[in-house]
Coordinates of C-alpha atoms in Angstrom, one line a residue:
M235 CA 48.5 -133.0 83.5
P236 CA 47.1 -136.0 81.6
T237 CA 49.7 -138.4 80.1
S238 CA 49.2 -140.9 77.3
I239 CA 51.2 -143.9 76.2
P240 CA 51.3 -144.5 72.5
E241 CA 49.5 -147.6 71.2
Q242 CA 52.3 -148.6 68.8
E243 CA 54.4 -151.4 70.1
L244 CA 58.0 -151.5 69.1
M245 CA 58.8 -154.5 71.3
E246 CA 57.0 -157.7 70.4
P247 CA 56.3 -160.6 72.8
G248 CA 58.9 -163.3 73.1
H249 CA 62.0 -161.5 74.6
T250 CA 64.7 -163.7 76.0
A251 CA 65.3 -161.7 79.2
C252 CA 64.7 -163.2 82.7
Q253 CA 61.0 -163.3 83.7
G254 CA 60.1 -160.2 85.7
C255 CA 63.1 -158.2 84.4
G256 CA 62.6 -154.5 84.9
A257 CA 64.9 -153.7 82.0
T258 CA 62.4 -155.1 79.6
L259 CA 59.6 -152.8 80.8
A260 CA 62.0 -149.9 80.8
M261 CA 63.0 -150.7 77.2
R262 CA 59.4 -151.1 76.1
Y263 CA 58.2 -147.8 77.5
V264 CA 61.3 -145.8 76.4
L265 CA 60.9 -147.1 72.9
K266 CA 57.2 -146.2 72.9
A267 CA 58.2 -142.7 73.9
L268 CA 61.0 -142.4 71.3
G269 CA 59.0 -143.8 68.4
K270 CA 59.8 -145.7 65.2
K271 CA 62.7 -143.5 64.1
T272 CA 65.0 -144.8 66.9
V273 CA 68.3 -146.6 66.6
V274 CA 69.5 -148.3 69.7
S275 CA 73.2 -149.0 70.5
V276 CA 73.5 -151.8 73.2
P277 CA 76.7 -152.4 75.0
A278 CA 77.8 -155.9 76.0
S279 CA 75.4 -156.5 79.0
C280 CA 72.3 -158.4 79.9
W281 CA 70.4 -155.8 77.8
A282 CA 71.9 -157.3 74.7
V283 CA 69.9 -160.5 75.2
I284 CA 66.5 -158.9 75.6
P285 CA 65.7 -158.7 71.9
G286 CA 66.7 -162.3 71.3
A287 CA 68.8 -163.8 68.5
M288 CA 68.2 -163.4 64.8
P289 CA 65.9 -164.1 63.0
N290 CA 63.5 -164.1 66.0
R291 CA 64.1 -160.6 67.2
T292 CA 61.5 -158.9 69.4
L293 CA 62.3 -155.3 68.5
D294 CA 61.0 -153.5 65.4
I295 CA 63.9 -151.0 65.3
P296 CA 67.6 -151.1 64.2
M297 CA 70.0 -152.2 66.9
V298 CA 73.8 -152.0 67.1
Y299 CA 75.5 -154.4 69.4
T300 CA 78.9 -153.1 70.6
P301 CA 81.7 -153.7 73.0
F302 CA 81.1 -151.7 76.2
A303 CA 83.8 -149.1 75.6
A304 CA 82.7 -148.5 72.0
T305 CA 79.0 -147.7 72.5
G306 CA 79.3 -143.9 72.1
A307 CA 81.5 -144.2 69.0
S308 CA 79.1 -146.8 67.4
I309 CA 76.0 -144.6 67.7
S310 CA 77.8 -141.6 66.2
G311 CA 77.7 -143.4 62.8
P312 CA 73.9 -143.7 62.5
A313 CA 73.5 -140.3 64.1
G314 CA 75.8 -138.8 61.5
S315 CA 74.2 -140.5 58.6
T316 CA 70.7 -139.3 59.6
G317 CA 72.0 -135.7 59.7
Y318 CA 73.7 -136.2 56.3
K319 CA 70.4 -137.4 54.8
G320 CA 68.4 -134.5 56.3
R321 CA 66.5 -136.7 58.8
Q322 CA 66.2 -136.4 62.5

């Protein structure tokens, strides 16, 4: 079964993670698979530093930074609003 990776990059160069970090590759390829209509909720962890600080973010999608225990609750807001607006 042939597979293809989309050309569109949602993660630009210049992330602030450690060099050789596997999480950056995982984030890059997962975002390519999910596409532009993705909202990411990131708990307090090393994943929160990957995009960098504003205004020099490396991700072209909305992100929500949350305390670890509130990640599920924080993503329910954007998920609910897209359903309310008739989007997926």
